[in-house]
Structure formats: C-alpha cells, structure tokens
C-alpha cells in the first residue's frame, strides 16, 4: 500500500524529525515504527549555505551491491539538504519483467525502493523527482504511445502517484538568498511523432519556455541552476535525436540556449546520458554538467576516447553523481560543483564566484 501525507506548518530553514507508526486496522499499539528527517528551505532573503546532490539513470539489473546502489551512502556522507533525481528512476522496458500494465509498473517501483541503501537515504534527506522516458513508458516515449495495456498517460499519472509530483511538474526550488533551481519537465509537453513529421519537434513547449525565460530574468538569487532530464548543450552522439543538443531539436534548443546565455551565474545540470561531462556551448558559452549513470555497470554510450573542444571534462565507463554546495564567508557566496564516482571520490570540481548581474 502506498502512503502519502502532506505536511503543513513547517518552519523554514529547519531540520524536522518524523516518526511513522503502523498499527493493524482497529489496533491501538504500533506494530512497527520508522524514523526519518528532512530539511526545509531557508527564507529567500536568508544568507544561508546549501548542500545538494543530483543523480540519474538507476536500473535494477545494474545494481552494484546486494542491498542496492553504492551512490546512496556516498551521497548521504555529503549530508545533502536535498537530492534531485533527474529521471529514469526505474526502467519499465528493461529486465525480465516489462511494465505492460499498471500492476507491473508499480512492481518496478516497489522492488527498487525496497532496497536498503535507497530506503536509508530517503529516510534522512528530502528529494525532488523528475520524469524521463523509461520511467514513463519506454525509450524516448511520447504522448499517445502505449506498450501492452500501459499508455503514456498512465505513465505520467503513475509517476505522480509514486513521487508526489506537483500538479505542474516544472517548478522552482529556492534555497535562501544565494541559490535557486529550475526543474524542467521534458516528457509531458513533448510533441508526438505524427506532429514531428510536419512541424519542428518540441520537448519543453512554448508555455514552459516562456515561464523559464520570465522567472530566470526575475530571480534575484546569486546562483541559478537549471536541472533538466536530458541535455541542452551536450555534445551528444550523432545517432541520437531525443534532446535539445541534437540536430533534430535545433530550433527549440537554440531558443533555450539563447535564454540561458542572457543570464549570469547560471549553470545547467543534466541527467539521461550515461557518462559524466562538463561542457561549454561554443556558440553561447552556456555550461552543462552531466551527472552520469547511477552505477558503473550502467555507464557507457560515448564511444570517443578523445574529448571534443567544448569538453572541460569527460569521463566514460564510470557511474556517479553530482554534488553542489553554497558556502558564505563574510558576505561573499561561492558555489562549488563536483562530479563524484560511485564511491564518493571527487573526479572533477569547480568553484564558482558570482559575476556581476546585468
């Protein structure tokens, strides 16, 4: 049984502890108990620090330890205020049991989040979940599609059921004076394959892009981070055509990159690609960090050993995650982004100091 409860009246900038007791129907005494905790965001005007982690692409068949995935205890050692999962939280279309109906789809979620390393992490840190293709239906799935008895619309609804995704799935997360994050929705606003044959294909759509441009320009946060399920900058493989860094989505990709280029102190973090990289778009200077796959077994996909000119960093055949921290010394904030291996080892890092705003 899935249990969800909305908490109200929480204090800002506070660590809250939670105890959940379970008892039989009609019983008085608890028969089991679960403890947990999470941090709430400080007020937007508070000159506060922050710590967060970002991960992507966890496939059950590619677990790297019997109790789950090594990145979860590694991320937890960084004591994050929150974690963002950019998507492919489960893989409906992989493994011996494909999600051909709602019951099998829920099975994918249940077996993944019964794993001890995942349960232990989520008891101690808050999380934001984003959709991608494999946790909605199938690879590069679009509106109107189905597999067996499971439709794309079912997949959107089940993701919301499992993660408590808000009604408007693209949203902003403000964490004090110095950090604001934009979590984009790259699945439900995507154009259909039939529409793509007659009009330029879209992933984000006009309404979301207009919201993104308006809210980025209005934000007074020192550092602004856009988190996207799929790349905006890349580079990606020439054989792919499922994200804004690919040639098939050049119109929308150019539009979004131009919006980002007008903003100072902005970085992009992406999931979906199974290798880690840091790159800068040669046309606009927009910087993108790819967090990589959740395990070494799931890493791969980039076949070139030599980095391209836009790569500041490239690491293939290894999984991992990203961590970020905002530190305030005196009244000067800095943002440090790091790419980690699955064991928590830092493989690349960069400290960002605020540039003057336009």
Coordinates of N, CA, C and O in Angstrom, one line a residue, residues 57-219:
X57 N 19.4 7.8 -13.8 CA 19.6 6.6 -14.5 C 20.0 5.4 -13.6 O 21.1 4.9 -13.6
X58 N 19.0 4.9 -12.8 CA 19.3 3.8 -12.0 C 18.4 2.6 -12.5 O 17.2 2.6 -12.4
X59 N 19.1 1.6 -12.9 CA 18.5 0.4 -13.5 C 18.7 -0.8 -12.5 O 19.8 -1.1 -12.1
X60 N 17.6 -1.5 -12.2 CA 17.6 -2.6 -11.2 C 18.6 -3.7 -11.6 O 19.3 -4.2 -10.8
X61 N 18.7 -4.0 -12.9 CA 19.6 -5.0 -13.4 C 21.0 -4.6 -13.3 O 21.9 -5.5 -13.4
X62 N 21.3 -3.3 -13.0 CA 22.7 -2.9 -12.9 C 23.1 -2.4 -11.5 O 23.9 -1.5 -11.4
X63 N 22.4 -2.9 -10.5 CA 22.8 -2.6 -9.1 C 24.3 -3.0 -8.9 O 24.8 -4.0 -9.5
X64 N 25.0 -2.3 -8.0 CA 26.4 -2.6 -7.8 C 26.7 -3.2 -6.4 O 27.8 -3.3 -6.0
X65 N 25.6 -3.4 -5.6 CA 25.8 -4.1 -4.3 C 24.5 -4.8 -4.0 O 23.4 -4.4 -4.4
X66 N 24.6 -5.8 -3.2 CA 23.3 -6.6 -2.9 C 22.2 -5.8 -2.3 O 21.0 -6.2 -2.5
X67 N 22.5 -4.8 -1.6 CA 21.5 -4.0 -0.9 C 21.1 -2.7 -1.7 O 20.5 -1.8 -1.1
X68 N 21.5 -2.6 -2.9 CA 21.1 -1.5 -3.7 C 22.2 -0.9 -4.6 O 22.8 -1.5 -5.4
X69 N 22.4 0.4 -4.3 CA 23.4 1.2 -5.1 C 24.4 1.9 -4.2 O 23.9 2.5 -3.2
X70 N 25.6 1.9 -4.5 CA 26.7 2.5 -3.7 C 26.6 4.0 -3.6 O 27.1 4.6 -2.7
X71 N 26.0 4.6 -4.7 CA 26.0 6.1 -4.7 C 25.1 6.6 -3.5 O 25.3 7.8 -3.1
X72 N 24.1 5.9 -3.0 CA 23.3 6.4 -2.0 C 24.0 6.6 -0.7 O 23.9 7.8 -0.1
X73 N 24.7 5.7 -0.1 CA 25.5 6.0 1.1 C 26.6 7.1 0.8 O 27.0 7.9 1.6
X74 N 27.1 7.1 -0.5 CA 28.1 8.1 -0.8 C 27.5 9.5 -0.8 O 28.1 10.4 -0.3
X75 N 26.3 9.6 -1.4 CA 25.7 10.9 -1.4 C 25.3 11.3 0.1 O 25.4 12.5 0.4
X76 N 24.9 10.4 0.9 CA 24.5 10.7 2.2 C 25.6 11.2 3.1 O 25.4 12.0 4.0
X77 N 26.9 10.7 2.8 CA 28.0 11.2 3.6 C 28.2 12.7 3.3 O 28.9 13.4 4.2
X78 N 27.7 13.3 2.2 CA 27.8 14.7 2.0 C 26.8 15.5 2.7 O 26.8 16.7 2.6
X79 N 25.9 14.8 3.5 CA 24.8 15.5 4.3 C 24.1 16.5 3.4 O 24.0 17.7 3.8
X80 N 23.5 16.0 2.3 CA 22.7 17.0 1.5 C 21.4 17.5 2.1 O 20.8 16.8 2.9
X81 N 21.1 18.7 1.9 CA 19.8 19.3 2.3 C 18.7 18.6 1.5 O 17.6 18.4 1.9
X82 N 19.0 18.3 0.2 CA 18.1 17.6 -0.7 C 18.8 17.0 -1.8 O 20.0 17.2 -2.1
X83 N 18.1 16.0 -2.5 CA 18.6 15.4 -3.7 C 17.6 15.6 -4.8 O 16.4 15.7 -4.6
X84 N 18.1 15.6 -6.0 CA 17.3 15.7 -7.2 C 17.6 14.4 -8.0 O 18.8 14.2 -8.4
X85 N 16.6 13.7 -8.4 CA 16.7 12.6 -9.3 C 16.1 13.1 -10.6 O 14.9 13.4 -10.7
X86 N 17.0 13.1 -11.7 CA 16.6 13.8 -12.9 C 15.8 12.9 -13.8 O 15.3 13.3 -14.9
X87 N 15.6 11.6 -13.4 CA 14.7 10.7 -14.2 C 15.3 9.4 -14.5 O 16.5 9.1 -14.2
X88 N 14.6 8.6 -15.2 CA 14.9 7.1 -15.4 C 15.1 6.5 -14.0 O 16.1 5.9 -13.7
X89 N 14.1 6.8 -13.2 CA 14.2 6.4 -11.8 C 14.0 4.9 -11.7 O 14.6 4.2 -10.9
X90 N 13.1 4.4 -12.6 CA 13.0 2.9 -12.9 C 13.0 2.7 -14.4 O 12.9 3.7 -15.2
X91 N 13.2 1.5 -14.9 CA 13.2 1.2 -16.3 C 12.1 0.2 -16.6 O 12.3 -1.0 -16.5
X92 N 11.0 0.7 -17.0 CA 9.8 -0.1 -17.3 C 10.1 -1.1 -18.4 O 9.5 -2.2 -18.4
X93 N 11.0 -0.8 -19.3 CA 11.2 -1.5 -20.6 C 12.4 -2.3 -20.6 O 12.9 -2.8 -21.6
X94 N 13.0 -2.6 -19.4 CA 14.3 -3.4 -19.3 C 14.0 -4.5 -18.3 O 13.2 -4.5 -17.5
X95 N 14.9 -5.5 -18.4 CA 14.9 -6.6 -17.5 C 13.9 -7.7 -17.9 O 13.2 -7.6 -18.9
X96 N 13.8 -8.7 -17.1 CA 12.9 -9.8 -17.5 C 11.4 -9.5 -17.4 O 10.6 -10.2 -17.9
X97 N 11.1 -8.5 -16.6 CA 9.7 -8.1 -16.4 C 9.4 -6.7 -16.9 O 9.8 -5.7 -16.3
X98 N 8.8 -6.6 -18.1 CA 8.5 -5.3 -18.6 C 7.1 -4.8 -18.0 O 6.2 -5.6 -17.8
X99 N 7.0 -3.5 -17.9 CA 5.7 -3.0 -17.4 C 4.7 -2.8 -18.5 O 4.6 -1.8 -19.1
X100 N 3.9 -3.9 -18.6 CA 2.9 -3.9 -19.7 C 1.5 -3.5 -19.1 O 0.6 -3.5 -19.9
X101 N 1.4 -3.3 -17.8 CA 0.2 -2.8 -17.2 C 0.5 -2.1 -15.9 O 1.7 -2.0 -15.5
X102 N -0.5 -1.5 -15.3 CA -0.2 -0.7 -14.1 C 0.4 -1.5 -12.9 O 1.2 -1.1 -12.2
X103 N -0.1 -2.8 -12.8 CA 0.4 -3.6 -11.7 C 1.9 -3.9 -11.9 O 2.7 -3.8 -10.9
X104 N 2.4 -4.2 -13.1 CA 3.8 -4.4 -13.3 C 4.6 -3.1 -13.2 O 5.7 -3.1 -12.7
X105 N 4.0 -2.0 -13.5 CA 4.7 -0.7 -13.4 C 4.9 -0.4 -11.9 O 6.0 0.0 -11.5
X106 N 3.9 -0.7 -11.0 CA 4.1 -0.5 -9.6 C 5.1 -1.5 -9.0 O 5.8 -1.1 -8.1
X107 N 5.2 -2.6 -9.6 CA 6.2 -3.6 -9.2 C 7.6 -3.1 -9.4 O 8.5 -3.2 -8.5
X108 N 7.8 -2.4 -10.5 CA 9.2 -1.8 -10.7 C 9.5 -0.8 -9.6 O 10.7 -0.8 -9.1
X109 N 8.6 0.0 -9.2 CA 8.8 1.0 -8.1 C 9.0 0.3 -6.8 O 10.0 0.6 -6.0
X110 N 8.2 -0.7 -6.5 CA 8.3 -1.4 -5.2 C 9.6 -2.1 -5.0 O 10.2 -2.0 -4.0
X111 N 10.1 -2.8 -6.1 CA 11.3 -3.6 -5.9 C 12.5 -2.6 -5.8 O 13.5 -2.9 -5.0
X112 N 12.5 -1.5 -6.5 CA 13.6 -0.5 -6.4 C 13.7 0.1 -5.0 O 14.7 0.2 -4.4
X113 N 12.5 0.6 -4.6 CA 12.5 1.4 -3.3 C 12.4 0.5 -2.1 O 12.3 1.0 -1.0
X114 N 12.4 -0.8 -2.3 CA 12.6 -1.7 -1.1 C 14.0 -2.0 -0.8 O 14.3 -2.6 0.3
X115 N 14.9 -1.5 -1.6 CA 16.4 -1.8 -1.4 C 16.9 -1.0 -0.2 O 16.6 0.2 -0.1
X116 N 17.7 -1.6 0.6 CA 18.1 -0.9 1.9 C 18.8 0.4 1.7 O 18.6 1.4 2.4
X117 N 19.7 0.5 0.7 CA 20.5 1.7 0.6 C 19.6 2.9 0.1 O 19.8 4.0 0.6
X118 N 18.6 2.6 -0.7 CA 17.7 3.7 -1.1 C 16.8 4.1 0.1 O 16.6 5.3 0.3
X119 N 16.2 3.1 0.8 CA 15.4 3.4 1.9 C 16.1 4.2 3.0 O 15.6 5.2 3.5
X120 N 17.4 3.9 3.2 CA 18.1 4.6 4.3 C 18.4 6.0 3.9 O 18.3 6.9 4.7
X121 N 18.7 6.2 2.6 CA 19.0 7.6 2.1 C 17.7 8.4 2.2 O 17.7 9.5 2.8
X122 N 16.6 7.9 1.8 CA 15.4 8.7 1.7 C 14.8 8.9 3.1 O 13.9 9.8 3.2
X123 N 15.2 8.2 4.1 CA 14.8 8.5 5.5 C 15.4 9.7 6.0 O 15.0 10.3 7.0
X124 N 16.6 10.1 5.4 CA 17.4 11.2 6.0 C 17.6 12.4 5.2 O 18.2 13.4 5.6
X125 N 17.0 12.4 4.0 CA 17.2 13.6 3.1 C 15.9 13.7 2.2 O 15.4 12.7 1.7
X126 N 15.5 14.9 2.0 CA 14.4 15.2 1.1 C 14.9 15.0 -0.4 O 16.0 15.0 -0.7
X127 N 13.9 14.8 -1.2 CA 14.2 14.5 -2.6 C 13.1 15.2 -3.6 O 12.0 15.3 -3.2
X128 N 13.6 15.6 -4.7 CA 12.7 16.0 -5.8 C 12.9 15.1 -7.0 O 14.1 14.8 -7.4
X129 N 11.8 14.6 -7.6 CA 11.9 13.7 -8.7 C 11.4 14.3 -10.0 O 10.5 15.1 -10.0
X130 N 12.2 14.0 -11.0 CA 11.8 14.5 -12.4 C 11.6 13.2 -13.3 O 12.2 12.2 -13.1
X131 N 10.7 13.4 -14.3 CA 10.4 12.3 -15.2 C 11.4 12.2 -16.3 O 12.0 13.2 -16.8
X132 N 11.6 11.0 -16.9 CA 12.2 10.9 -18.2 C 11.4 9.8 -18.9 O 10.3 9.5 -18.6
X133 N 12.1 9.1 -19.9 CA 11.3 8.2 -20.8 C 11.1 6.9 -20.2 O 9.9 6.4 -20.2
X134 N 12.1 6.2 -19.6 CA 12.0 4.8 -19.2 C 11.1 4.7 -18.0 O 10.5 3.7 -17.7
X135 N 10.9 5.8 -17.2 CA 10.0 5.7 -16.0 C 8.7 6.3 -16.3 O 7.8 6.5 -15.4
X136 N 8.4 6.6 -17.6 CA 7.1 7.0 -18.1 C 6.5 5.9 -18.9 O 5.3 5.5 -18.7
X137 N 7.3 5.3 -19.8 CA 6.8 4.2 -20.7 C 7.9 3.4 -21.2 O 8.2 2.3 -20.7
X138 N 8.6 3.9 -22.3 CA 9.6 3.2 -23.0 C 10.7 4.2 -23.4 O 10.5 5.4 -23.2
X139 N 11.7 3.7 -24.1 CA 12.8 4.6 -24.6 C 12.2 5.7 -25.5 O 11.5 5.4 -26.5
X140 N 12.5 6.9 -25.2 CA 12.1 8.1 -26.0 C 10.6 8.1 -26.2 O 10.1 8.4 -27.3
X141 N 9.8 7.8 -25.2 CA 8.4 7.7 -25.3 C 7.8 9.1 -25.4 O 8.3 10.0 -24.9
X142 N 6.6 9.1 -26.2 CA 5.9 10.3 -26.5 C 4.5 10.2 -26.1 O 3.9 9.1 -26.0
X143 N 3.8 11.4 -26.1 CA 2.3 11.4 -25.8 C 1.6 10.5 -26.9 O 2.0 10.5 -28.1
X144 N 0.6 9.8 -26.5 CA -0.2 9.0 -27.4 C 0.3 7.6 -27.6 O -0.4 6.7 -28.2
X145 N 1.5 7.2 -27.0 CA 2.0 5.9 -27.2 C 1.6 4.9 -26.1 O 1.1 5.3 -25.1
X146 N 1.8 3.6 -26.4 CA 1.4 2.6 -25.4 C 2.4 1.4 -25.5 O 3.0 1.2 -26.6
X147 N 2.5 0.6 -24.5 CA 3.1 -0.7 -24.6 C 2.3 -1.7 -23.8 O 2.0 -1.5 -22.6
X148 N 1.8 -2.7 -24.5 CA 0.8 -3.6 -23.8 C -0.4 -2.8 -23.4 O -1.0 -2.0 -24.2
X149 N -0.9 -2.9 -22.2 CA -2.0 -2.2 -21.7 C -1.6 -0.9 -21.0 O -2.5 -0.1 -20.6
X150 N -0.4 -0.6 -21.0 CA 0.1 0.6 -20.3 C 0.3 1.8 -21.3 O 1.0 1.6 -22.3
X151 N -0.4 2.9 -21.1 CA -0.3 4.0 -22.0 C 0.6 5.1 -21.5 O 1.0 5.1 -20.3
X152 N 1.0 6.0 -22.3 CA 1.8 7.1 -21.9 C 1.2 7.9 -20.9 O 1.8 8.3 -19.9
X153 N -0.1 8.2 -21.0 CA -0.9 8.9 -20.0 C -0.9 8.2 -18.7 O -0.8 8.8 -17.6
X154 N -1.0 6.8 -18.7 CA -0.9 6.0 -17.5 C 0.5 6.3 -16.8 O 0.6 6.4 -15.6
X155 N 1.5 6.3 -17.6 CA 2.9 6.5 -17.1 C 3.0 7.8 -16.4 O 3.7 7.9 -15.3
X156 N 2.5 8.9 -17.0 CA 2.5 10.2 -16.4 C 1.8 10.2 -15.0 O 2.3 10.7 -14.0
X157 N 0.7 9.6 -15.0 CA -0.1 9.5 -13.7 C 0.6 8.7 -12.7 O 0.6 9.0 -11.5
X158 N 1.1 7.5 -13.1 CA 1.8 6.6 -12.1 C 3.1 7.3 -11.5 O 3.4 7.1 -10.3
X159 N 3.8 8.0 -12.3 CA 5.0 8.8 -11.8 C 4.5 9.7 -10.7 O 5.2 9.9 -9.7
X160 N 3.5 10.5 -11.0 CA 3.0 11.4 -10.0 C 2.5 10.7 -8.7 O 2.7 11.1 -7.6
X161 N 1.9 9.5 -8.9 CA 1.4 8.7 -7.8 C 2.6 8.3 -6.9 O 2.5 8.3 -5.7
X162 N 3.7 7.9 -7.5 CA 4.8 7.3 -6.8 C 5.7 8.3 -6.2 O 6.4 8.1 -5.2
X163 N 5.8 9.5 -6.7 CA 6.7 10.5 -6.3 C 6.1 11.8 -5.7 O 6.8 12.7 -5.3
X164 N 4.8 11.9 -5.7 CA 4.1 13.1 -5.2 C 4.5 14.3 -6.0 O 4.6 15.4 -5.5
X165 N 4.7 14.1 -7.3 CA 5.0 15.2 -8.2 C 3.8 16.2 -8.2 O 2.7 15.8 -8.2
X166 N 4.1 17.5 -8.1 CA 3.0 18.5 -8.0 C 2.3 18.6 -9.4 O 2.7 18.0 -10.4
X167 N 1.1 19.2 -9.3 CA 0.3 19.3 -10.5 C 1.0 19.9 -11.7 O 0.8 19.4 -12.8
X168 N 1.8 20.9 -11.5 CA 2.6 21.5 -12.5 C 4.0 21.0 -12.3 O 4.7 21.3 -11.4
X169 N 4.4 20.1 -13.2 CA 5.6 19.3 -12.9 C 6.9 20.1 -13.1 O 8.0 19.7 -12.6
X170 N 6.9 21.2 -13.9 CA 8.1 22.0 -14.0 C 7.9 23.1 -12.8 O 6.8 23.6 -12.6
X171 N 9.0 23.3 -12.1 CA 8.9 24.1 -10.9 C 10.3 24.7 -10.5 O 11.3 24.3 -11.0
X172 N 10.2 25.6 -9.5 CA 11.4 26.3 -9.0 C 11.6 25.9 -7.5 O 10.6 25.6 -6.8
X173 N 12.9 25.8 -7.2 CA 13.2 25.5 -5.8 C 14.1 26.6 -5.3 O 15.2 26.8 -5.8
X174 N 13.7 27.4 -4.3 CA 14.5 28.5 -3.8 C 15.1 28.0 -2.5 O 14.4 27.6 -1.6
X175 N 16.4 28.2 -2.3 CA 17.1 27.8 -1.1 C 17.9 28.9 -0.6 O 19.1 29.0 -0.8
X176 N 17.3 29.9 0.1 CA 18.0 31.0 0.6 C 18.2 32.1 -0.4 O 17.8 32.0 -1.6
X177 N 19.1 33.0 0.0 CA 19.4 34.2 -0.9 C 20.2 33.8 -2.1 O 20.1 34.5 -3.2
X178 N 21.0 32.8 -2.0 CA 22.1 32.6 -3.0 C 21.8 31.4 -4.0 O 22.6 31.2 -4.9
X179 N 20.8 30.7 -3.8 CA 20.6 29.5 -4.7 C 19.1 29.4 -5.1 O 18.2 29.4 -4.3
X180 N 18.9 29.3 -6.4 CA 17.6 28.9 -6.9 C 17.8 27.9 -8.1 O 18.7 28.0 -8.9
X181 N 16.9 26.9 -8.1 CA 17.0 25.8 -9.1 C 15.7 25.8 -9.9 O 14.6 25.9 -9.3
X182 N 15.8 25.5 -11.2 CA 14.6 25.3 -12.0 C 14.6 23.8 -12.5 O 15.6 23.3 -13.0
X183 N 13.6 23.1 -12.2 CA 13.4 21.7 -12.5 C 12.5 21.6 -13.7 O 11.3 21.9 -13.6
X184 N 13.0 21.2 -14.9 CA 12.2 21.3 -16.1 C 11.4 19.9 -16.3 O 11.8 18.9 -15.8
X185 N 10.4 20.0 -17.1 CA 9.6 18.8 -17.5 C 9.8 18.6 -19.0 O 9.4 19.3 -19.8
X186 N 10.5 17.4 -19.3 CA 10.8 17.2 -20.6 C 10.0 16.0 -21.3 O 10.4 15.5 -22.3
X187 N 9.0 15.6 -20.7 CA 8.2 14.5 -21.2 C 6.8 14.8 -21.6 O 6.4 14.6 -22.7
X188 N 6.0 15.4 -20.7 CA 4.6 15.5 -21.0 C 4.3 16.6 -22.0 O 3.2 16.6 -22.6
X189 N 5.2 17.6 -22.3 CA 4.9 18.6 -23.3 C 5.5 18.3 -24.6 O 5.5 19.2 -25.5
X190 N 6.1 17.1 -24.8 CA 6.8 16.7 -26.0 C 5.8 16.5 -27.1 O 4.7 16.1 -26.9
X191 N 6.2 16.9 -28.3 CA 5.3 16.7 -29.5 C 5.3 15.3 -29.9 O 6.2 14.5 -29.6
X192 N 4.2 14.9 -30.6 CA 4.0 13.5 -31.0 C 4.9 13.2 -32.2 O 5.3 14.1 -32.9
X193 N 5.1 11.9 -32.5 CA 5.8 11.6 -33.7 C 5.1 12.0 -35.0 O 5.7 12.4 -35.9
X194 N 3.8 12.0 -34.9 CA 3.0 12.4 -36.1 C 3.2 13.9 -36.3 O 3.4 14.3 -37.5
X195 N 3.1 14.7 -35.3 CA 3.3 16.1 -35.4 C 4.7 16.5 -35.9 O 4.9 17.4 -36.6
X196 N 5.7 15.7 -35.5 CA 7.1 16.0 -35.8 C 7.3 15.8 -37.3 O 8.3 16.4 -37.9
X197 N 6.4 15.2 -38.0 CA 6.6 15.0 -39.5 C 6.2 16.3 -40.3 O 6.6 16.4 -41.4
X198 N 5.5 17.2 -39.6 CA 5.1 18.4 -40.3 C 5.5 19.7 -39.7 O 5.5 20.7 -40.4
X199 N 5.9 19.7 -38.4 CA 6.3 20.9 -37.7 C 7.6 20.6 -36.9 O 7.8 19.4 -36.6
X200 N 8.4 21.6 -36.6 CA 9.6 21.4 -35.8 C 9.3 20.7 -34.5 O 8.3 21.2 -33.8
X201 N 9.9 19.7 -34.1 CA 9.6 19.0 -32.9 C 10.0 19.8 -31.6 O 10.9 20.6 -31.7
X202 N 9.2 19.6 -30.6 CA 9.5 20.3 -29.3 C 9.5 19.3 -28.2 O 9.0 18.2 -28.2
X203 N 10.3 19.7 -27.1 CA 10.4 18.9 -25.9 C 9.8 19.7 -24.7 O 9.0 19.2 -24.0
X204 N 10.1 21.0 -24.6 CA 9.6 21.8 -23.5 C 8.3 22.5 -23.8 O 7.5 22.6 -22.9
X205 N 8.1 23.0 -25.0 CA 6.9 23.7 -25.4 C 7.0 25.1 -25.0 O 7.7 25.6 -24.1
X206 N 6.1 25.9 -25.7 CA 6.2 27.4 -25.6 C 5.8 27.8 -24.2 O 6.5 28.8 -23.7
X207 N 4.8 27.3 -23.5 CA 4.4 27.7 -22.2 C 5.5 27.6 -21.2 O 5.8 28.5 -20.4
X208 N 6.2 26.4 -21.2 CA 7.3 26.2 -20.3 C 8.5 27.1 -20.6 O 9.1 27.6 -19.6
X209 N 8.8 27.3 -21.8 CA 9.9 28.1 -22.2 C 9.7 29.6 -21.8 O 10.6 30.3 -21.3
X210 N 8.4 30.0 -22.0 CA 8.1 31.4 -21.6 C 8.2 31.6 -20.1 O 8.7 32.6 -19.6
X211 N 7.7 30.6 -19.4 CA 7.9 30.6 -17.9 C 9.3 30.6 -17.5 O 9.7 31.4 -16.6
X212 N 10.1 29.8 -18.2 CA 11.6 29.7 -17.8 C 12.2 31.1 -18.1 O 13.0 31.6 -17.2
X213 N 12.0 31.7 -19.2 CA 12.6 33.0 -19.5 C 12.2 34.0 -18.5 O 13.0 34.8 -18.0
X214 N 10.9 34.1 -18.2 CA 10.4 35.1 -17.3 C 10.9 34.9 -15.9 O 11.4 35.9 -15.2
X215 N 10.9 33.7 -15.4 CA 11.3 33.5 -14.0 C 12.8 33.6 -13.8 O 13.3 34.1 -12.8
X216 N 13.6 33.2 -14.8 CA 15.0 33.4 -14.7 C 15.4 34.9 -14.7 O 16.2 35.3 -13.8
X217 N 14.8 35.7 -15.5 CA 15.1 37.1 -15.5 C 14.6 37.8 -14.3 O 15.3 38.8 -13.8
X218 N 13.6 37.3 -13.6 CA 13.1 37.9 -12.4 C 13.8 37.5 -11.1 O 13.7 38.2 -10.1
X219 N 14.5 36.4 -11.2 CA 15.1 35.9 -10.0 C 16.3 36.8 -9.5 O 17.1 37.3 -10.2

